[in-house]
């Protein structure tokens, strides 16, 4: 796919402002799209939009297909007559600049249940027909997901690996009984999915009308505790009891002497290949129904991935295993007539990864924060080819200002020499360097535009708690900021 020279801002919807404890798809999302459009940005990058579980990570979702019900806007539900204004009168005391996930998990499901009750008792014929159509059109994944979530509820939220054997191993008679017994709960979870996609698609249409495209994200692996792993055990390396025999990770490196033990189940790629990669094609079709461009996370895993025994305590005792490679990407390309994909090619990149990326002409990622070790560093703009995406930093890095406040002095000195700047405005300097580069796409997290420090960091890899919490405040998007972004988009023809 040929991309046009453009720019964008990375902001997950959970970081939008508002009164309901977490960013959502209500009025603030529309104001955000207006800001992007008015500032000349053509791209909005988001993280995975799936339903999050333990740790709140959008990269460890209960489904690769479902949406996050915590993003549903209460205000839109009022407009749709699925909530009454009085349903929103007694709100918890939410922080304004962060997400208190514990408070959200305690409050919002109950609010969505009230909306479901209103729908059941007095929903219009139009809404009822729309819900039925949604369920029919998405039954491929929705039936299993809604049952999975209803079963989790009935097991006090525990992982499916702890469920009784008949349900854990999906014995047909047990599944029939569960669908009948939990019919109400299943319908409630399907209803939440309908609300999410109804609101998200309205936001996306508004973005398109404003000339803004959305970059989404596909994590290469799925969570073990997911509807995907439970409903398609044949696609993963599971033993006879439904538990992983090997898991995903990355080997030891400069940043982590014991590697990273992600714990995700690994794919039986030969089984995927025998079906023409049907599950993956369905997954791409689903995400391309919600976003315009896909960032393919951990792209190197499609060339080769790090396999670790399931009982390992660290990622040190693993091995490299070949991924599906060109055969997989050709199947995706043939299914969609192209590859609207950005390759997240960070980490331990070997020649086979570069060959796979370049043979399909996929733009890779360049993180400017990584570049200031010396002039031969490939993350510096003078090494860029046009077919790449440059970032000041990503959701896994510190903010630009946070990096500068703690970086080694020799790297800070090299930055000052390289860009000819004093260091008084590191975040602004980094954005200009990205925007002025030859990279076809330039993106920065909103935190860097707001010149925020470490307190606004989105994720600390390897840290289990306290991530994904940052939110901007209502007054963050000023006219001065809009004018500055519009100016650099003009100057650098983005």
mmCIF file with all atom_site columns, N, CA, C and O in Angstrom, residues 354-397:
data_model
loop_
_atom_site.group_PDB
_atom_site.id
_atom_site.type_symbol
_atom_site.label_atom_id
_atom_site.label_alt_id
_atom_site.label_comp_id
_atom_site.label_asym_id
_atom_site.label_entity_id
_atom_site.label_seq_id
_atom_site.pdbx_PDB_ins_code
_atom_site.Cartn_x
_atom_site.Cartn_y
_atom_site.Cartn_z
_atom_site.occupancy
_atom_site.B_iso_or_equiv
_atom_site.pdbx_formal_charge
_atom_site.auth_seq_id
_atom_site.auth_comp_id
_atom_site.auth_asym_id
_atom_site.auth_atom_id
_atom_site.pdbx_PDB_model_num
ATOM 1   N N  . UNK A 1 354 ? 14.136 -7.980 8.295  1.00 0.00 ? 354 UNK A N  1
ATOM 2   C CA . UNK A 1 354 ? 14.251 -6.876 7.334  1.00 0.00 ? 354 UNK A CA 1
ATOM 3   C C  . UNK A 1 354 ? 13.833 -7.331 5.936  1.00 0.00 ? 354 UNK A C  1
ATOM 4   O O  . UNK A 1 354 ? 13.105 -6.615 5.233  1.00 0.00 ? 354 UNK A O  1
ATOM 5   N N  . UNK A 1 355 ? 14.258 -8.526 5.551  1.00 0.00 ? 355 UNK A N  1
ATOM 6   C CA . UNK A 1 355 ? 13.899 -9.046 4.232  1.00 0.00 ? 355 UNK A CA 1
ATOM 7   C C  . UNK A 1 355 ? 12.387 -9.222 4.101  1.00 0.00 ? 355 UNK A C  1
ATOM 8   O O  . UNK A 1 355 ? 11.797 -8.885 3.065  1.00 0.00 ? 355 UNK A O  1
ATOM 9   N N  . UNK A 1 356 ? 11.752 -9.749 5.148  1.00 0.00 ? 356 UNK A N  1
ATOM 10  C CA . UNK A 1 356 ? 10.302 -9.942 5.117  1.00 0.00 ? 356 UNK A CA 1
ATOM 11  C C  . UNK A 1 356 ? 9.586  -8.605 5.026  1.00 0.00 ? 356 UNK A C  1
ATOM 12  O O  . UNK A 1 356 ? 8.670  -8.434 4.210  1.00 0.00 ? 356 UNK A O  1
ATOM 13  N N  . UNK A 1 357 ? 10.000 -7.648 5.822  1.00 0.00 ? 357 UNK A N  1
ATOM 14  C CA . UNK A 1 357 ? 9.391  -6.315 5.797  1.00 0.00 ? 357 UNK A CA 1
ATOM 15  C C  . UNK A 1 357 ? 9.538  -5.660 4.427  1.00 0.00 ? 357 UNK A C  1
ATOM 16  O O  . UNK A 1 357 ? 8.569  -5.154 3.848  1.00 0.00 ? 357 UNK A O  1
ATOM 17  N N  . UNK A 1 358 ? 10.753 -5.682 3.910  1.00 0.00 ? 358 UNK A N  1
ATOM 18  C CA . UNK A 1 358 ? 11.033 -4.966 2.660  1.00 0.00 ? 358 UNK A CA 1
ATOM 19  C C  . UNK A 1 358 ? 10.444 -5.660 1.436  1.00 0.00 ? 358 UNK A C  1
ATOM 20  O O  . UNK A 1 358 ? 10.092 -4.998 0.455  1.00 0.00 ? 358 UNK A O  1
ATOM 21  N N  . UNK A 1 359 ? 10.332 -6.972 1.488  1.00 0.00 ? 359 UNK A N  1
ATOM 22  C CA . UNK A 1 359 ? 9.775  -7.681 0.329  1.00 0.00 ? 359 UNK A CA 1
ATOM 23  C C  . UNK A 1 359 ? 8.303  -7.345 0.118  1.00 0.00 ? 359 UNK A C  1
ATOM 24  O O  . UNK A 1 359 ? 7.781  -7.477 -0.991 1.00 0.00 ? 359 UNK A O  1
ATOM 25  N N  . UNK A 1 360 ? 7.629  -6.894 1.196  1.00 0.00 ? 360 UNK A N  1
ATOM 26  C CA . UNK A 1 360 ? 6.236  -6.473 1.076  1.00 0.00 ? 360 UNK A CA 1
ATOM 27  C C  . UNK A 1 360 ? 6.106  -4.949 1.150  1.00 0.00 ? 360 UNK A C  1
ATOM 28  O O  . UNK A 1 360 ? 4.989  -4.428 1.237  1.00 0.00 ? 360 UNK A O  1
ATOM 29  N N  . UNK A 1 361 ? 7.236  -4.263 1.130  1.00 0.00 ? 361 UNK A N  1
ATOM 30  C CA . UNK A 1 361 ? 7.286  -2.798 1.132  1.00 0.00 ? 361 UNK A CA 1
ATOM 31  C C  . UNK A 1 361 ? 6.515  -2.198 2.305  1.00 0.00 ? 361 UNK A C  1
ATOM 32  O O  . UNK A 1 361 ? 5.792  -1.202 2.159  1.00 0.00 ? 361 UNK A O  1
ATOM 33  N N  . UNK A 1 362 ? 6.662  -2.817 3.471  1.00 0.00 ? 362 UNK A N  1
ATOM 34  C CA . UNK A 1 362 ? 5.970  -2.329 4.665  1.00 0.00 ? 362 UNK A CA 1
ATOM 35  C C  . UNK A 1 362 ? 6.828  -1.276 5.363  1.00 0.00 ? 362 UNK A C  1
ATOM 36  O O  . UNK A 1 362 ? 8.021  -1.488 5.586  1.00 0.00 ? 362 UNK A O  1
ATOM 37  N N  . UNK A 1 363 ? 6.251  -0.133 5.727  1.00 0.00 ? 363 UNK A N  1
ATOM 38  C CA . UNK A 1 363 ? 7.012  0.865  6.487  1.00 0.00 ? 363 UNK A CA 1
ATOM 39  C C  . UNK A 1 363 ? 7.355  0.328  7.876  1.00 0.00 ? 363 UNK A C  1
ATOM 40  O O  . UNK A 1 363 ? 6.492  -0.212 8.576  1.00 0.00 ? 363 UNK A O  1
ATOM 41  N N  . UNK A 1 364 ? 8.614  0.446  8.266  1.00 0.00 ? 364 UNK A N  1
ATOM 42  C CA . UNK A 1 364 ? 9.019  0.116  9.623  1.00 0.00 ? 364 UNK A CA 1
ATOM 43  C C  . UNK A 1 364 ? 8.972  1.339  10.511 1.00 0.00 ? 364 UNK A C  1
ATOM 44  O O  . UNK A 1 364 ? 8.605  2.433  10.079 1.00 0.00 ? 364 UNK A O  1
ATOM 45  N N  . UNK A 1 365 ? 9.349  1.158  11.777 1.00 0.00 ? 365 UNK A N  1
ATOM 46  C CA . UNK A 1 365 ? 9.259  2.240  12.765 1.00 0.00 ? 365 UNK A CA 1
ATOM 47  C C  . UNK A 1 365 ? 10.639 2.763  13.142 1.00 0.00 ? 365 UNK A C  1
ATOM 48  O O  . UNK A 1 365 ? 11.581 1.987  13.306 1.00 0.00 ? 365 UNK A O  1
ATOM 49  N N  . UNK A 1 366 ? 10.721 4.072  13.293 1.00 0.00 ? 366 UNK A N  1
ATOM 50  C CA . UNK A 1 366 ? 11.939 4.734  13.745 1.00 0.00 ? 366 UNK A CA 1
ATOM 51  C C  . UNK A 1 366 ? 11.596 5.571  14.974 1.00 0.00 ? 366 UNK A C  1
ATOM 52  O O  . UNK A 1 366 ? 10.802 6.504  14.885 1.00 0.00 ? 366 UNK A O  1
ATOM 53  N N  . UNK A 1 367 ? 12.206 5.231  16.111 1.00 0.00 ? 367 UNK A N  1
ATOM 54  C CA . UNK A 1 367 ? 11.931 5.931  17.369 1.00 0.00 ? 367 UNK A CA 1
ATOM 55  C C  . UNK A 1 367 ? 13.077 6.900  17.643 1.00 0.00 ? 367 UNK A C  1
ATOM 56  O O  . UNK A 1 367 ? 14.210 6.490  17.916 1.00 0.00 ? 367 UNK A O  1
ATOM 57  N N  . UNK A 1 368 ? 12.805 8.189  17.564 1.00 0.00 ? 368 UNK A N  1
ATOM 58  C CA . UNK A 1 368 ? 13.865 9.188  17.706 1.00 0.00 ? 368 UNK A CA 1
ATOM 59  C C  . UNK A 1 368 ? 14.559 9.127  19.067 1.00 0.00 ? 368 UNK A C  1
ATOM 60  O O  . UNK A 1 368 ? 15.767 9.373  19.171 1.00 0.00 ? 368 UNK A O  1
ATOM 61  N N  . UNK A 1 369 ? 13.820 8.804  20.111 1.00 0.00 ? 369 UNK A N  1
ATOM 62  C CA . UNK A 1 369 ? 14.437 8.710  21.437 1.00 0.00 ? 369 UNK A CA 1
ATOM 63  C C  . UNK A 1 369 ? 15.609 7.736  21.462 1.00 0.00 ? 369 UNK A C  1
ATOM 64  O O  . UNK A 1 369 ? 16.532 7.880  22.261 1.00 0.00 ? 369 UNK A O  1
ATOM 65  N N  . UNK A 1 370 ? 15.559 6.725  20.585 1.00 0.00 ? 370 UNK A N  1
ATOM 66  C CA . UNK A 1 370 ? 16.603 5.699  20.578 1.00 0.00 ? 370 UNK A CA 1
ATOM 67  C C  . UNK A 1 370 ? 17.857 6.137  19.820 1.00 0.00 ? 370 UNK A C  1
ATOM 68  O O  . UNK A 1 370 ? 18.822 5.393  19.759 1.00 0.00 ? 370 UNK A O  1
ATOM 69  N N  . UNK A 1 371 ? 17.833 7.335  19.229 1.00 0.00 ? 371 UNK A N  1
ATOM 70  C CA . UNK A 1 371 ? 18.816 7.654  18.213 1.00 0.00 ? 371 UNK A CA 1
ATOM 71  C C  . UNK A 1 371 ? 20.090 8.339  18.658 1.00 0.00 ? 371 UNK A C  1
ATOM 72  O O  . UNK A 1 371 ? 21.022 8.453  17.856 1.00 0.00 ? 371 UNK A O  1
ATOM 73  N N  . UNK A 1 372 ? 20.196 8.802  19.904 1.00 0.00 ? 372 UNK A N  1
ATOM 74  C CA . UNK A 1 372 ? 21.246 9.760  20.217 1.00 0.00 ? 372 UNK A CA 1
ATOM 75  C C  . UNK A 1 372 ? 22.509 9.153  20.817 1.00 0.00 ? 372 UNK A C  1
ATOM 76  O O  . UNK A 1 372 ? 23.196 9.777  21.623 1.00 0.00 ? 372 UNK A O  1
ATOM 77  N N  . UNK A 1 373 ? 22.829 7.943  20.370 1.00 0.00 ? 373 UNK A N  1
ATOM 78  C CA . UNK A 1 373 ? 24.081 7.321  20.823 1.00 0.00 ? 373 UNK A CA 1
ATOM 79  C C  . UNK A 1 373 ? 25.265 7.717  19.956 1.00 0.00 ? 373 UNK A C  1
ATOM 80  O O  . UNK A 1 373 ? 26.413 7.562  20.360 1.00 0.00 ? 373 UNK A O  1
ATOM 81  N N  . UNK A 1 374 ? 24.996 8.193  18.738 1.00 0.00 ? 374 UNK A N  1
ATOM 82  C CA . UNK A 1 374 ? 26.082 8.577  17.837 1.00 0.00 ? 374 UNK A CA 1
ATOM 83  C C  . UNK A 1 374 ? 25.593 8.665  16.410 1.00 0.00 ? 374 UNK A C  1
ATOM 84  O O  . UNK A 1 374 ? 24.472 8.226  16.093 1.00 0.00 ? 374 UNK A O  1
ATOM 85  N N  . UNK A 1 375 ? 26.395 9.217  15.497 1.00 0.00 ? 375 UNK A N  1
ATOM 86  C CA . UNK A 1 375 ? 25.928 9.478  14.132 1.00 0.00 ? 375 UNK A CA 1
ATOM 87  C C  . UNK A 1 375 ? 25.612 8.243  13.305 1.00 0.00 ? 375 UNK A C  1
ATOM 88  O O  . UNK A 1 375 ? 24.916 8.334  12.302 1.00 0.00 ? 375 UNK A O  1
ATOM 89  N N  . UNK A 1 376 ? 26.093 7.068  13.728 1.00 0.00 ? 376 UNK A N  1
ATOM 90  C CA . UNK A 1 376 ? 25.813 5.856  12.964 1.00 0.00 ? 376 UNK A CA 1
ATOM 91  C C  . UNK A 1 376 ? 24.520 5.175  13.397 1.00 0.00 ? 376 UNK A C  1
ATOM 92  O O  . UNK A 1 376 ? 24.154 4.122  12.870 1.00 0.00 ? 376 UNK A O  1
ATOM 93  N N  . UNK A 1 377 ? 23.784 5.765  14.327 1.00 0.00 ? 377 UNK A N  1
ATOM 94  C CA . UNK A 1 377 ? 22.555 5.159  14.843 1.00 0.00 ? 377 UNK A CA 1
ATOM 95  C C  . UNK A 1 377 ? 21.453 5.240  13.787 1.00 0.00 ? 377 UNK A C  1
ATOM 96  O O  . UNK A 1 377 ? 21.120 6.318  13.295 1.00 0.00 ? 377 UNK A O  1
ATOM 97  N N  . UNK A 1 378 ? 20.858 4.100  13.465 1.00 0.00 ? 378 UNK A N  1
ATOM 98  C CA . UNK A 1 378 ? 19.877 4.041  12.374 1.00 0.00 ? 378 UNK A CA 1
ATOM 99  C C  . UNK A 1 378 ? 18.572 4.754  12.691 1.00 0.00 ? 378 UNK A C  1
ATOM 100 O O  . UNK A 1 378 ? 17.748 4.969  11.796 1.00 0.00 ? 378 UNK A O  1
ATOM 101 N N  . UNK A 1 379 ? 18.355 5.124  13.964 1.00 0.00 ? 379 UNK A N  1
ATOM 102 C CA . UNK A 1 379 ? 17.132 5.840  14.322 1.00 0.00 ? 379 UNK A CA 1
ATOM 103 C C  . UNK A 1 379 ? 17.257 7.347  14.086 1.00 0.00 ? 379 UNK A C  1
ATOM 104 O O  . UNK A 1 379 ? 16.290 8.081  14.310 1.00 0.00 ? 379 UNK A O  1
ATOM 105 N N  . UNK A 1 380 ? 18.418 7.813  13.664 1.00 0.00 ? 380 UNK A N  1
ATOM 106 C CA . UNK A 1 380 ? 18.588 9.235  13.350 1.00 0.00 ? 380 UNK A CA 1
ATOM 107 C C  . UNK A 1 380 ? 18.063 9.539  11.953 1.00 0.00 ? 380 UNK A C  1
ATOM 108 O O  . UNK A 1 380 ? 18.245 8.735  11.024 1.00 0.00 ? 380 UNK A O  1
ATOM 109 N N  . UNK A 1 381 ? 17.444 10.692 11.749 1.00 0.00 ? 381 UNK A N  1
ATOM 110 C CA . UNK A 1 381 ? 16.766 10.999 10.486 1.00 0.00 ? 381 UNK A CA 1
ATOM 111 C C  . UNK A 1 381 ? 17.640 10.937 9.241  1.00 0.00 ? 381 UNK A C  1
ATOM 112 O O  . UNK A 1 381 ? 17.133 10.643 8.158  1.00 0.00 ? 381 UNK A O  1
ATOM 113 N N  . UNK A 1 382 ? 18.954 11.193 9.358  1.00 0.00 ? 382 UNK A N  1
ATOM 114 C CA . UNK A 1 382 ? 19.757 11.177 8.130  1.00 0.00 ? 382 UNK A CA 1
ATOM 115 C C  . UNK A 1 382 ? 19.942 9.761  7.577  1.00 0.00 ? 382 UNK A C  1
ATOM 116 O O  . UNK A 1 382 ? 20.445 9.591  6.473  1.00 0.00 ? 382 UNK A O  1
ATOM 117 N N  . UNK A 1 383 ? 19.511 8.744  8.344  1.00 0.00 ? 383 UNK A N  1
ATOM 118 C CA . UNK A 1 383 ? 19.555 7.361  7.850  1.00 0.00 ? 383 UNK A CA 1
ATOM 119 C C  . UNK A 1 383 ? 18.212 6.908  7.251  1.00 0.00 ? 383 UNK A C  1
ATOM 120 O O  . UNK A 1 383 ? 18.137 5.818  6.687  1.00 0.00 ? 383 UNK A O  1
ATOM 121 N N  . UNK A 1 384 ? 17.171 7.715  7.400  1.00 0.00 ? 384 UNK A N  1
ATOM 122 C CA . UNK A 1 384 ? 15.840 7.267  7.011  1.00 0.00 ? 384 UNK A CA 1
ATOM 123 C C  . UNK A 1 384 ? 15.708 7.111  5.495  1.00 0.00 ? 384 UNK A C  1
ATOM 124 O O  . UNK A 1 384 ? 16.249 7.912  4.718  1.00 0.00 ? 384 UNK A O  1
ATOM 125 N N  . UNK A 1 385 ? 14.937 6.105  5.107  1.00 0.00 ? 385 UNK A N  1
ATOM 126 C CA . UNK A 1 385 ? 14.352 6.039  3.778  1.00 0.00 ? 385 UNK A CA 1
ATOM 127 C C  . UNK A 1 385 ? 12.928 6.557  3.894  1.00 0.00 ? 385 UNK A C  1
ATOM 128 O O  . UNK A 1 385 ? 12.345 6.594  4.981  1.00 0.00 ? 385 UNK A O  1
ATOM 129 N N  . UNK A 1 386 ? 12.336 6.938  2.782  1.00 0.00 ? 386 UNK A N  1
ATOM 130 C CA . UNK A 1 386 ? 10.998 7.522  2.829  1.00 0.00 ? 386 UNK A CA 1
ATOM 131 C C  . UNK A 1 386 ? 9.972  6.553  3.399  1.00 0.00 ? 386 UNK A C  1
ATOM 132 O O  . UNK A 1 386 ? 9.076  6.949  4.150  1.00 0.00 ? 386 UNK A O  1
ATOM 133 N N  . UNK A 1 387 ? 10.108 5.266  3.085  1.00 0.00 ? 387 UNK A N  1
ATOM 134 C CA . UNK A 1 387 ? 9.094  4.295  3.475  1.00 0.00 ? 387 UNK A CA 1
ATOM 135 C C  . UNK A 1 387 ? 9.286  3.836  4.921  1.00 0.00 ? 387 UNK A C  1
ATOM 136 O O  . UNK A 1 387 ? 9.638  2.690  5.201  1.00 0.00 ? 387 UNK A O  1
ATOM 137 N N  . UNK A 1 388 ? 9.073  4.764  5.847  1.00 0.00 ? 388 UNK A N  1
ATOM 138 C CA . UNK A 1 388 ? 9.122  4.432  7.267  1.00 0.00 ? 388 UNK A CA 1
ATOM 139 C C  . UNK A 1 388 ? 8.205  5.379  8.021  1.00 0.00 ? 388 UNK A C  1
ATOM 140 O O  . UNK A 1 388 ? 7.741  6.387  7.482  1.00 0.00 ? 388 UNK A O  1
ATOM 141 N N  . UNK A 1 389 ? 7.945  5.032  9.270  1.00 0.00 ? 389 UNK A N  1
ATOM 142 C CA . UNK A 1 389 ? 7.149  5.877  10.159 1.00 0.00 ? 389 UNK A CA 1
ATOM 143 C C  . UNK A 1 389 ? 8.048  6.293  11.306 1.00 0.00 ? 389 UNK A C  1
ATOM 144 O O  . UNK A 1 389 ? 8.627  5.448  11.992 1.00 0.00 ? 389 UNK A O  1
ATOM 145 N N  . UNK A 1 390 ? 8.189  7.585  11.519 1.00 0.00 ? 390 UNK A N  1
ATOM 146 C CA . UNK A 1 390 ? 9.028  8.063  12.607 1.00 0.00 ? 390 UNK A CA 1
ATOM 147 C C  . UNK A 1 390 ? 8.167  8.543  13.768 1.00 0.00 ? 390 UNK A C  1
ATOM 148 O O  . UNK A 1 390 ? 7.113  9.148  13.570 1.00 0.00 ? 390 UNK A O  1
ATOM 149 N N  . UNK A 1 391 ? 8.622  8.214  14.968 1.00 0.00 ? 391 UNK A N  1
ATOM 150 C CA . UNK A 1 391 ? 7.942  8.577  16.209 1.00 0.00 ? 391 UNK A CA 1
ATOM 151 C C  . UNK A 1 391 ? 8.927  9.303  17.120 1.00 0.00 ? 391 UNK A C  1
ATOM 152 O O  . UNK A 1 391 ? 10.102 8.940  17.168 1.00 0.00 ? 391 UNK A O  1
ATOM 153 N N  . UNK A 1 392 ? 8.447  10.263 17.869 1.00 0.00 ? 392 UNK A N  1
ATOM 154 C CA . UNK A 1 392 ? 9.290  10.799 18.936 1.00 0.00 ? 392 UNK A CA 1
ATOM 155 C C  . UNK A 1 392 ? 9.478  9.729  20.002 1.00 0.00 ? 392 UNK A C  1
ATOM 156 O O  . UNK A 1 392 ? 10.550 9.566  20.578 1.00 0.00 ? 392 UNK A O  1
ATOM 157 N N  . UNK A 1 393 ? 8.441  8.987  20.287 1.00 0.00 ? 393 UNK A N  1
ATOM 158 C CA . UNK A 1 393 ? 8.451  7.863  21.218 1.00 0.00 ? 393 UNK A CA 1
ATOM 159 C C  . UNK A 1 393 ? 7.148  7.115  21.061 1.00 0.00 ? 393 UNK A C  1
ATOM 160 O O  . UNK A 1 393 ? 6.243  7.563  20.355 1.00 0.00 ? 393 UNK A O  1
ATOM 161 N N  . UNK A 1 394 ? 7.028  5.972  21.693 1.00 0.00 ? 394 UNK A N  1
ATOM 162 C CA . UNK A 1 394 ? 5.803  5.183  21.594 1.00 0.00 ? 394 UNK A CA 1
ATOM 163 C C  . UNK A 1 394 ? 5.161  5.058  22.970 1.00 0.00 ? 394 UNK A C  1
ATOM 164 O O  . UNK A 1 394 ? 5.650  5.621  23.957 1.00 0.00 ? 394 UNK A O  1
ATOM 165 N N  . UNK A 1 395 ? 4.085  4.295  23.053 1.00 0.00 ? 395 UNK A N  1
ATOM 166 C CA . UNK A 1 395 ? 3.399  4.103  24.331 1.00 0.00 ? 395 UNK A CA 1
ATOM 167 C C  . UNK A 1 395 ? 4.268  3.347  25.336 1.00 0.00 ? 395 UNK A C  1
ATOM 168 O O  . UNK A 1 395 ? 4.007  3.384  26.538 1.00 0.00 ? 395 UNK A O  1
ATOM 169 N N  . UNK A 1 396 ? 5.289  2.623  24.859 1.00 0.00 ? 396 UNK A N  1
ATOM 170 C CA . UNK A 1 396 ? 6.161  1.863  25.756 1.00 0.00 ? 396 UNK A CA 1
ATOM 171 C C  . UNK A 1 396 ? 7.361  2.665  26.244 1.00 0.00 ? 396 UNK A C  1
ATOM 172 O O  . UNK A 1 396 ? 8.120  2.180  27.091 1.00 0.00 ? 396 UNK A O  1
ATOM 173 N N  . UNK A 1 397 ? 7.566  3.848  25.696 1.00 0.00 ? 397 UNK A N  1
ATOM 174 C CA . UNK A 1 397 ? 8.704  4.685  26.095 1.00 0.00 ? 397 UNK A CA 1
ATOM 175 C C  . UNK A 1 397 ? 8.266  5.745  27.088 1.00 0.00 ? 397 UNK A C  1
ATOM 176 O O  . UNK A 1 397 ? 7.074  6.033  27.209 1.00 0.00 ? 397 UNK A O  1
#
